[in-house]
Amino acid sequence: MALSYGLFICLLLWGSTELCCPQPFWQGGAHRPVPSKPPLVVECLEAQLVVSVSKDLFGTGKLIRPADLTLGPEACEPLVSADMNDTVRFEVGLHECGNSVQVTKDALVYRTFLLHKPRPVGNLSIVRTNLAEVPIECRFPRSGNVSSQAILPTWVPFKTTVFSEEKLVFSLYLMEENWSAKKRFPTFQLGDIAHLQAEVHTGSHVPLRLFVDHCVATPTPDRNASPYHTIVDFNGCLVDGLSDASSAFKAPRPGPETLQFTVDVFQFANDSRNTVYITCHLKVTPADRVPDQLNKACSFSKSSNSWSPVEGTADICQCCNKGSCGIPGRSRRLVEQWHQSASRSRRHVTEAADVTVGPLIFLGKARDHGVEGSTSSFTSVMLGLGLAMVVTLTLAAVVLGVARRRQAASHPVMCPVYASQ
C-alpha cells in the first residue's frame, strides 16, 4: 500500500519512477543500459573536424539510424560504416558543411551543429527517438610558441609564397549604429537600419583589399532556402538600394581590409518566422590593384539616379545597370556554382570565402505595431477624456460650494422675534 501511494505521488509530480524508487518494481525485467562511453566525441584537428556519435545517443538502448544524422547547415552525411559498428563518424573540413567562423581577440572559433532528425521506417508513421540538435564548437588560439629552428632559404618570391601558403580569415559582423563596436543584441524592428562590417584578417599577408561579391538573405542559415532576397549582386553592386531602401556601402573605408555597408531592415512576406540570415561571398585582391568591374563596391544614389563606387572610377559601376558584370551569366542570386559543388572547393581558396551572419531577430511585424498603436492611442484618448471630465466636475463642485458660502455670509438670515404677551 505504501509503495502504491508513493507511485501515485510520483506520477502527480510528473516525476519518473526511477527517481522515487531506487529499486525496480519487478525482478528479472530488462534494465536500462548504462553507457560505458560518452555518446558524442568531437576532435578539432588542424584542418579537420571529426565527430563520433554513439548509436545509443540517448542512452535508452534504442539505437538511432545513421541516415537520421547530419552535420551542419548543409546537412553533411556521415561516413559509410558497417551495420554492426556502434559508432557513426563524420570527417569534414573546418570550412565545410556550412560551418561558421568567428575571429575573437584570442581565438578562431568554428561553430556547427549535429542534427538528429528521426524519420519513420518503412510504412510506419511513428518514430521512437527524439529530434535533437547538438551545438559543436572548435576554438583555436591565435597565439602560441614559435619554433627556434633555423629558417630554410627559399627562392620563391615572398609575395607568391605568402599568397599560396598563408590562409586568410574572413568575418562578417553586425555593428552598432556608430560603427564603434559589434552589436550586442541582434534585435530589430521594421524601419531600422542594419550596420554590417566585413573584414579579412591578413596576418603576414601583403596588403589586401576586401570586396563583397554577393549577398543573399534567407529566413534560415541555409542559403539555398526560400524565400530569399538578393542584397549584393553582379560582383559588388548593392542592388537592395534600387528599391525603396537606402542601403549603401560606407565611404571611405576604415581600411583596405574592411568594408562597411548598411541595409534597411526587412521581413519576408507571408512567412511566420521572425529571423533573417545574411550570407555573403567575400574576396580579396592586392591592395595596389585598381578596382574594376569584377572587383568593386558600388552603391545606387536615388538623388543622382546613378551608381557610385567606394573607390575607383565611376565607369566600373555602369555594368550594375545592365545586370551583368564580367563573365556573362555569373551574377545570378549567388550563382549555381556557389550554391552547390563549387561552394565547397571555393572555401579552400585563400582569396575568397562564404560567411553568414545572423539571425537578425524581429521584435514584431509592422501590422502588429499598427494594431497595438491604434488600440493604445484609443485607450489613451478615452482615459484622458475620463480624467478631464472628473477634474472638471470636481472644480465645478468646489466653485459652486465657495459661491454658496459667500452668498450666505453677505445675506444673513433674519429670523422674526415674537414678544410674549
XYZ file of C-alpha atoms in Angstrom:
421
model
C 0.000 0.000 0.000
C 2.822 2.367 0.842
C 4.534 1.582 -2.446
C 1.347 2.292 -4.458
C 0.835 5.563 -2.598
C 4.415 6.594 -3.335
C 3.975 5.786 -7.024
C 0.760 7.860 -7.090
C 2.611 10.873 -5.624
C 5.448 10.496 -8.126
C 3.042 10.439 -11.052
C 1.246 13.510 -9.716
C 4.539 15.388 -9.653
C 5.307 14.249 -13.199
C 8.376 12.518 -11.912
C 9.938 9.296 -13.002
C 9.510 6.114 -11.008
C 13.279 5.731 -11.153
C 13.655 8.985 -9.205
C 11.219 7.897 -6.496
C 12.195 4.238 -6.084
C 15.842 3.244 -6.299
C 14.882 -0.411 -6.816
C 12.831 -1.724 -9.760
C 9.204 -2.657 -9.181
C 9.735 -6.101 -10.620
C 12.570 -8.588 -10.681
C 14.065 -10.128 -13.790
C 12.983 -7.238 -16.092
C 15.278 -5.581 -18.615
C 17.396 -2.850 -17.079
C 18.243 0.343 -18.992
C 21.853 0.011 -20.137
C 24.382 2.359 -18.633
C 26.541 3.913 -21.370
C 30.196 2.984 -20.957
C 31.456 5.831 -23.136
C 30.264 9.352 -23.967
C 27.550 9.467 -26.622
C 29.350 12.191 -28.585
C 33.088 12.790 -29.104
C 34.436 15.801 -31.030
C 38.028 16.111 -32.292
C 39.203 19.521 -33.528
C 42.192 18.841 -35.774
C 44.353 21.352 -37.626
C 42.164 21.463 -40.730
C 39.504 18.859 -39.998
C 36.579 18.223 -37.685
C 35.939 14.633 -36.581
C 32.668 13.792 -34.799
C 31.965 10.317 -33.420
C 28.372 9.596 -32.363
C 27.246 6.551 -30.413
C 24.212 4.834 -31.932
C 22.827 4.724 -28.399
C 22.820 8.528 -28.466
C 20.143 8.985 -25.805
C 21.344 6.170 -23.513
C 17.983 4.407 -23.702
C 19.104 1.271 -25.515
C 17.184 2.258 -28.656
C 19.755 2.724 -31.406
C 19.487 5.593 -33.846
C 19.923 5.175 -37.582
C 22.967 6.792 -39.260
C 20.675 8.104 -42.012
C 18.897 10.280 -39.412
C 22.147 12.146 -38.543
C 23.522 15.166 -40.433
C 26.208 17.739 -39.691
C 25.954 21.499 -40.198
C 23.546 23.731 -42.148
C 24.441 21.901 -45.389
C 23.403 18.549 -43.848
C 26.621 16.638 -44.495
C 26.156 12.879 -44.241
C 28.280 10.530 -42.100
C 30.874 8.108 -43.388
C 29.599 4.742 -44.514
C 30.199 2.077 -41.860
C 29.163 -1.499 -41.173
C 25.786 -2.019 -39.514
C 27.453 -3.867 -36.643
C 29.523 -0.802 -35.788
C 28.072 1.015 -32.768
C 29.518 4.417 -33.742
C 28.611 6.875 -36.526
C 31.547 9.000 -37.720
C 31.820 12.335 -39.514
C 35.089 13.654 -41.015
C 34.781 17.094 -42.651
C 36.946 20.134 -43.248
C 36.640 23.020 -40.815
C 35.158 25.197 -43.591
C 32.789 22.550 -44.948
C 29.125 21.764 -44.231
C 28.293 25.448 -43.789
C 30.347 25.798 -40.611
C 30.617 29.395 -39.428
C 33.884 31.011 -38.346
C 34.403 33.921 -35.974
C 37.590 35.763 -35.095
C 37.874 36.867 -31.466
C 40.712 38.619 -29.700
C 42.284 35.366 -28.558
C 40.949 32.608 -30.795
C 39.466 31.427 -34.069
C 36.068 29.868 -33.347
C 34.400 27.397 -35.715
C 30.754 26.574 -34.990
C 28.376 23.960 -36.372
C 25.779 21.508 -35.051
C 24.853 17.836 -35.147
C 21.208 17.221 -36.069
C 19.295 14.041 -35.301
C 16.015 14.074 -37.220
C 14.265 10.692 -36.955
C 12.078 9.536 -39.809
C 9.512 6.712 -39.849
C 10.796 3.334 -41.010
C 9.033 1.627 -43.873
C 5.273 2.118 -43.893
C 5.117 3.149 -40.238
C 4.036 6.652 -39.259
C 5.743 6.765 -35.852
C 9.227 7.371 -34.507
C 10.732 6.197 -31.241
C 13.562 8.667 -30.764
C 13.607 12.435 -30.260
C 14.592 15.257 -32.562
C 17.850 16.694 -31.208
C 20.296 19.427 -32.205
C 23.725 19.436 -30.532
C 25.885 22.581 -30.959
C 29.571 21.945 -31.703
C 32.374 24.475 -31.313
C 36.122 24.334 -32.019
C 38.437 27.008 -30.623
C 41.964 27.568 -31.896
C 44.245 30.046 -30.052
C 45.614 32.829 -32.208
C 48.961 32.918 -30.367
C 51.474 30.209 -29.476
C 55.102 29.228 -29.244
C 57.342 29.722 -32.266
C 59.933 27.104 -33.166
C 63.556 28.212 -32.793
C 64.758 26.051 -35.688
C 66.630 27.738 -38.487
C 64.601 29.042 -41.443
C 65.485 27.309 -44.686
C 66.126 29.691 -47.590
C 63.658 29.797 -50.472
C 63.989 31.236 -53.960
C 60.254 31.659 -54.406
C 59.314 35.375 -54.362
C 57.934 36.407 -50.979
C 54.659 37.750 -52.371
C 53.930 34.480 -54.177
C 54.866 32.437 -51.107
C 52.532 34.395 -48.857
C 49.623 34.144 -51.245
C 49.940 30.391 -51.680
C 50.689 29.364 -48.094
C 49.045 31.923 -45.813
C 45.367 31.325 -45.053
C 43.023 34.267 -44.672
C 40.201 34.537 -42.145
C 37.028 36.265 -43.340
C 34.390 37.674 -40.971
C 31.005 39.409 -41.169
C 29.551 41.237 -38.149
C 26.510 43.257 -37.123
C 27.714 46.607 -35.759
C 26.286 49.364 -33.585
C 24.972 52.483 -35.331
C 28.200 54.449 -34.752
C 30.365 51.517 -36.004
C 32.314 51.600 -32.722
C 31.625 48.009 -31.612
C 29.825 44.805 -32.541
C 26.083 44.871 -31.931
C 25.308 43.242 -28.569
C 21.733 42.185 -29.346
C 20.683 41.291 -32.930
C 17.121 42.563 -32.465
C 15.439 44.896 -34.955
C 12.121 46.428 -35.881
C 10.915 47.234 -39.368
C 12.212 50.684 -40.220
C 15.586 50.125 -38.528
C 18.899 50.040 -40.390
C 21.323 47.129 -40.013
C 25.022 48.071 -39.992
C 27.258 45.303 -41.343
C 31.044 45.123 -41.407
C 33.045 42.647 -43.486
C 36.670 42.021 -42.533
C 39.606 39.876 -43.531
C 42.408 39.030 -41.113
C 45.503 39.278 -43.277
C 48.175 38.229 -40.768
C 51.551 38.455 -42.504
C 49.988 38.882 -45.928
C 50.905 41.627 -48.292
C 48.284 44.434 -48.141
C 44.925 43.250 -49.484
C 41.626 44.944 -50.358
C 38.354 43.260 -49.383
C 35.227 43.155 -51.564
C 31.691 41.851 -51.023
C 30.946 39.916 -54.198
C 27.433 38.587 -53.462
C 24.991 38.698 -50.528
C 21.664 36.925 -50.114
C 19.172 36.967 -47.221
C 17.160 33.891 -46.204
C 14.899 33.052 -43.227
C 17.243 30.193 -42.185
C 21.039 29.671 -42.189
C 20.642 27.616 -45.370
C 21.489 29.996 -48.200
C 19.532 27.780 -50.599
C 16.335 28.366 -48.605
C 13.239 30.021 -49.988
C 12.107 32.766 -49.902
C 15.272 34.775 -50.469
C 16.275 38.370 -51.142
C 19.407 39.430 -53.004
C 21.252 42.316 -51.333
C 24.528 42.444 -53.298
C 24.924 41.021 -56.803
C 26.906 41.385 -60.028
C 30.320 41.351 -58.315
C 29.745 44.164 -55.841
C 26.567 46.043 -56.838
C 24.405 46.747 -53.746
C 21.135 46.128 -55.601
C 18.992 46.384 -52.441
C 19.410 50.168 -52.756
C 17.477 50.150 -56.039
C 14.178 49.609 -54.214
C 12.613 51.856 -51.586
C 15.643 51.291 -49.323
C 18.640 53.489 -48.558
C 21.096 50.572 -48.402
C 24.637 51.578 -49.397
C 28.344 50.937 -48.916
C 30.074 53.327 -46.495
C 32.796 55.517 -47.964
C 35.606 55.946 -47.305
C 36.684 52.606 -45.887
C 38.230 52.325 -42.414
C 40.994 50.351 -44.135
C 41.508 48.285 -47.282
C 40.855 45.037 -45.370
C 37.443 46.292 -44.086
C 34.227 47.144 -45.927
C 31.125 48.534 -44.212
C 27.584 48.790 -45.571
C 24.032 49.416 -44.350
C 20.838 47.538 -45.174
C 17.311 48.739 -44.461
C 15.755 46.034 -42.292
C 13.060 43.952 -43.974
C 10.993 40.845 -43.306
C 9.764 38.167 -45.676
C 6.081 38.489 -46.503
C 3.743 35.594 -45.711
C 6.422 33.955 -43.590
C 5.770 33.300 -39.906
C 9.470 33.174 -38.973
C 10.887 36.340 -37.444
C 14.536 35.714 -38.345
C 16.771 36.656 -41.273
C 20.253 35.326 -42.074
C 22.615 37.118 -44.471
C 25.235 35.091 -46.360
C 27.942 36.949 -48.286
C 30.714 35.801 -50.589
C 33.820 37.797 -49.642
C 37.013 38.021 -51.679
C 40.280 39.965 -51.716
C 42.655 41.422 -54.276
C 46.092 43.020 -53.826
C 45.633 46.476 -52.361
C 47.607 48.058 -55.185
C 45.328 46.620 -57.882
C 42.957 49.156 -59.410
C 39.269 48.273 -58.830
C 37.437 47.017 -61.929
C 34.045 45.561 -62.913
C 34.783 42.241 -61.184
C 36.212 43.806 -58.025
C 34.213 46.799 -56.857
C 31.831 48.184 -54.209
C 29.056 50.212 -55.859
C 26.030 51.940 -54.298
C 22.970 53.428 -56.003
C 22.074 57.065 -55.287
C 18.427 57.971 -55.814
C 19.165 61.706 -55.742
C 21.505 61.477 -58.738
C 19.900 58.322 -60.177
C 23.328 56.799 -60.688
C 25.838 54.302 -59.276
C 28.985 55.386 -57.454
C 31.983 53.299 -56.274
C 33.677 53.377 -52.880
C 36.952 53.711 -54.782
C 37.896 53.722 -58.441
C 36.344 55.429 -61.440
C 32.587 55.674 -61.918
C 32.600 53.628 -65.135
C 33.252 50.369 -63.228
C 29.687 50.624 -61.853
C 27.951 51.089 -65.210
C 27.501 47.330 -65.587
C 25.237 47.358 -62.481
C 22.502 48.887 -64.654
C 22.945 46.155 -67.247
C 22.627 43.388 -64.677
C 25.810 41.702 -65.902
C 29.412 42.406 -64.953
C 32.356 40.474 -66.292
C 31.594 36.839 -67.140
C 28.064 36.577 -68.656
C 25.569 34.679 -66.563
C 27.764 34.587 -63.488
C 25.971 37.221 -61.437
C 22.726 35.480 -60.554
C 21.407 35.035 -56.985
C 24.662 33.573 -55.664
C 25.190 31.627 -58.858
C 24.579 27.906 -59.054
C 28.289 27.150 -58.766
C 28.349 28.957 -55.408
C 25.337 27.049 -54.078
C 26.423 23.535 -54.868
C 29.629 21.622 -55.548
C 31.903 24.572 -56.255
C 30.990 26.243 -52.997
C 32.938 23.649 -51.059
C 36.041 23.796 -53.235
C 35.980 27.606 -53.148
C 36.334 27.555 -49.375
C 39.794 26.086 -49.820
C 40.854 29.028 -51.994
C 42.602 31.572 -49.808
C 41.310 34.596 -51.749
C 37.573 34.049 -51.080
C 35.122 32.653 -48.538
C 31.386 32.447 -47.786
C 30.360 33.932 -44.425
C 26.939 34.031 -42.720
C 25.733 36.499 -40.089
C 22.544 36.066 -38.108
C 19.973 35.633 -37.020
C 18.568 39.147 -37.248
C 15.590 38.853 -34.887
C 12.454 40.960 -35.365
C 10.507 42.067 -32.316
C 7.186 42.257 -34.179
C 5.534 42.751 -37.531
C 4.506 46.140 -38.845
C 0.798 45.321 -38.832
C 1.039 44.191 -35.210
C 2.550 47.527 -34.273
C -0.237 49.328 -36.141
C -2.985 47.479 -34.309
C -1.230 47.868 -30.980
C -0.563 51.547 -31.683
C -4.170 52.335 -32.651
C -5.528 50.420 -29.656
C -3.072 52.134 -27.342
C -3.916 55.563 -28.798
C -7.666 54.976 -28.436
C -7.229 53.813 -24.845
C -5.067 56.833 -24.045
C -7.634 59.239 -25.544
C -10.526 57.693 -23.634
C -8.531 57.715 -20.404
C -7.631 61.359 -20.937
C -11.236 62.332 -21.596
C -12.348 60.490 -18.470
C -9.762 62.228 -16.307
C -10.676 65.603 -17.805
C -14.356 65.082 -17.000
C -13.541 64.090 -13.414
C -11.328 67.156 -12.938
C -13.986 69.434 -14.497
C -16.767 68.104 -12.271
C -14.565 68.405 -9.185
C -13.670 72.032 -9.967
C -17.333 72.860 -10.649
C -18.370 71.418 -7.282
C -15.659 73.387 -5.469
C -16.572 76.664 -7.200
C -20.278 76.149 -6.505
C -19.595 75.426 -2.838
C -17.447 78.574 -2.430
C -20.092 80.707 -4.157
C -22.832 79.490 -1.845
C -20.735 80.214 1.244
C -20.036 83.775 0.092
C -23.707 84.348 -0.626
C -24.666 83.112 2.814
C -22.117 85.418 4.509
C -23.270 88.579 2.670
C -27.030 87.984 3.207
C -27.604 86.756 6.781
C -30.937 85.126 7.511
C -33.293 87.326 9.644
C -35.430 85.341 11.989
C -38.640 87.181 13.320
C -38.933 87.592 17.106
C -42.341 87.433 18.718
C -42.928 89.098 22.082
C -44.878 87.129 24.530
C -47.934 88.669 25.976
